[in-house]
Amino acid sequence: MAGWITWAGSAHFPLDERGGVIEHPVRVQARGRKLEDLKHLEQAGAAILQLDITDGQQNINDTIAKAISIYGRVDVLVNNASYISIGTWEDLEYGDFLAQFDTNVFGTIKVTRPLLPHFRQRRAGTIVFISFLSGWIGHAGCSAYAGSKNCGRSLAGNRTLGIKTLLIEPGRFRTKLLSKNKMKAVISTIPEYAEFSKTRVATLSKEDQAQPGDPVKLVETILDLVRQEGITEGREVPFRLPLGRDVYGDMKTKCEETLKLLEEWKTTIRSTDLEE
Ligand SMILES: NC(=O)c1ccc[n+]([C@@H]2O[C@H](COP(=O)([O-])OP(=O)(O)OC[C@H]3O[C@@H](n4cnc5c(N)ncnc54)[C@H](OP(=O)(O)O)[C@@H]3O)[C@@H](O)[C@H]2O)c1
């Protein structure tokens, strides 16, 4: 499928190691908060637009209308923009939770809504949601982020009128997510949590730029999935796909634990229906 991909939060669109844009017969539209951060993509042929997904709905509607007008249509929306908030429940303020959900959940909703009429009228369009393993496992000290990423999983379930959704659940990928100026970490001031909190943030900071996942390979795989090419040839494209060696192991363990739980508690689980 050749077409028009609009990538919200496009810092890592695949420039390969040689610095060139990986060649795909798609026209890419990159959207980010700072246009200067997207210049390299513009030089490589993408149309760029300024967009902060926490803006008011009207501003976002206007940007989406502009996006559609550039090439006359949009085929794929990738809801990629996000940041990670780290801290225990007691240490994060209500405002920290709000800000996390404002970007990772409500921003996604605000960008997706104005594209839906365009997709519905054409009975075509793909919406990609980027979730995370935390949504499955609930890593400690990561509740705000995990909760917000779990919402992405639920939002992606809504498919109708020729509109496809694709849920990507990446493991740990080497991007700027955990970098000092991107990750929002609160170190606990509560004695009971202090040691755990310090270690958690130190571990994540150490993980920055040591993650095993290659974001270029991740994006290439997403492109294959939405264009139904390459790795998908002869196979049905799944609705959701975890990506990353780490996620494979962790998710398999979680599934096995869940199956065990279902068996061990089968009688109780099946005991709560009304007696009809
Ligand atoms: N890296 C991983 O290990 C990993 C694992 C699982 C899932 N993910 C998910 O993958 C996606 C991409 O993240 P990444 O790892 O590539 O991290 P990243 O390097 O920090 O990229 C995140 C992008 O989102 C943009 N963004 C954040 N808030 C925004 C807003 N309000 N409006 C518009 N753009 C905004 C950032 O723009 P600025 O540059 O302006 O901040 C940046 O371009 C995210 O959804 C993340 O949750 C990442």
GROMACS .gro file of C-alpha atoms and ligand atoms in nm, residues 9-12 32-34 37 51-54 79-83 103 130-132 145 149 170-173 175-177 182 211, ligand 1:
model
   80
    9GLY     CA    1   0.571   1.255   1.771
   10SER     CA    2   0.817   1.174   1.498
   11ALA     CA    3   1.159   1.203   1.657
   12HIS     CA    4   1.256   0.852   1.552
   32GLY     CA    5   0.613   1.721   1.642
   33ARG     CA    6   0.621   1.997   1.896
   34LYS     CA    7   0.930   2.171   1.758
   37ASP     CA    8   1.358   1.889   1.549
   51LEU     CA    9   0.166   1.987   1.670
   52ASP     CA   10   0.153   1.959   2.046
   53ILE     CA   11  -0.102   1.689   2.120
   54THR     CA   12  -0.193   1.856   2.448
   79ASN     CA   13  -0.010   0.769   1.764
   80ASN     CA   14   0.350   0.771   1.877
   81ALA     CA   15   0.386   1.087   2.091
   82SER     CA   16   0.434   1.014   2.459
   83TYR     CA   17   0.659   1.060   2.759
  103THR     CA   18  -0.038   1.348   2.666
  130ILE     CA   19   0.201   0.240   2.052
  131SER     CA   20   0.152   0.071   2.387
  132PHE     CA   21   0.410  -0.081   2.623
  145TYR     CA   22   0.284   0.553   3.250
  149LYS     CA   23  -0.031   0.291   2.799
  170PRO     CA   24   0.730  -0.267   2.214
  171GLY     CA   25   0.985  -0.381   2.466
  172ARG     CA   26   1.279  -0.155   2.548
  173PHE     CA   27   1.402   0.043   2.249
  175THR     CA   28   1.530   0.615   2.193
  176LYS     CA   29   1.527   0.931   2.403
  177LEU     CA   30   1.238   0.813   2.622
  182LYS     CA   31   1.265   1.360   2.867
  211GLN     CA   32   1.814  -0.068   2.554
  277LIG     N1   33   1.164   0.346   2.390
  277LIG     C1   34   1.104   0.244   2.449
  277LIG     O1   35   1.165   0.158   2.515
  277LIG     C2   36   0.955   0.231   2.437
  277LIG     C3   37   0.897   0.112   2.480
  277LIG     C4   38   0.760   0.096   2.466
  277LIG     C5   39   0.685   0.196   2.412
  277LIG     N2   40   0.745   0.312   2.372
  277LIG     C6   41   0.658   0.413   2.315
  277LIG     O2   42   0.710   0.449   2.188
  277LIG     C7   43   0.662   0.578   2.153
  277LIG     C8   44   0.778   0.663   2.105
  277LIG     O3   45   0.862   0.694   2.216
  277LIG     P1   46   1.020   0.692   2.203
  277LIG     O4   47   1.067   0.573   2.275
  277LIG     O5   48   1.061   0.714   2.064
  277LIG     O6   49   1.058   0.817   2.296
  277LIG     P2   50   1.111   0.961   2.256
  277LIG     O7   51   1.241   0.950   2.187
  277LIG     O8   52   1.109   1.040   2.383
  277LIG     O9   53   1.001   1.014   2.154
  277LIG     C9   54   0.876   1.056   2.200
  277LIG    C10   55   0.823   1.156   2.100
  277LIG    O10   56   0.695   1.202   2.148
  277LIG    C11   57   0.693   1.342   2.134
  277LIG     N3   58   0.600   1.406   2.225
  277LIG    C12   59   0.593   1.397   2.361
  277LIG     N4   60   0.494   1.474   2.407
  277LIG    C13   61   0.437   1.533   2.299
  277LIG    C14   62   0.331   1.625   2.280
  277LIG     N5   63   0.263   1.674   2.384
  277LIG     N6   64   0.299   1.663   2.155
  277LIG    C15   65   0.367   1.616   2.048
  277LIG     N7   66   0.470   1.531   2.058
  277LIG    C16   67   0.505   1.490   2.183
  277LIG    C17   68   0.836   1.383   2.166
  277LIG    O11   69   0.854   1.515   2.122
  277LIG     P3   70   0.964   1.611   2.190
  277LIG    O12   71   1.093   1.573   2.127
  277LIG    O13   72   0.915   1.748   2.156
  277LIG    O14   73   0.962   1.584   2.338
  277LIG    C18   74   0.912   1.279   2.086
  277LIG    O15   75   0.916   1.312   1.950
  277LIG    C19   76   0.595   0.632   2.280
  277LIG    O16   77   0.457   0.614   2.268
  277LIG    C20   78   0.650   0.544   2.390
  277LIG    O17   79   0.564   0.536   2.501
  277LIG    C21   80   0.877   0.331   2.382
   0.00000   0.00000   0.00000
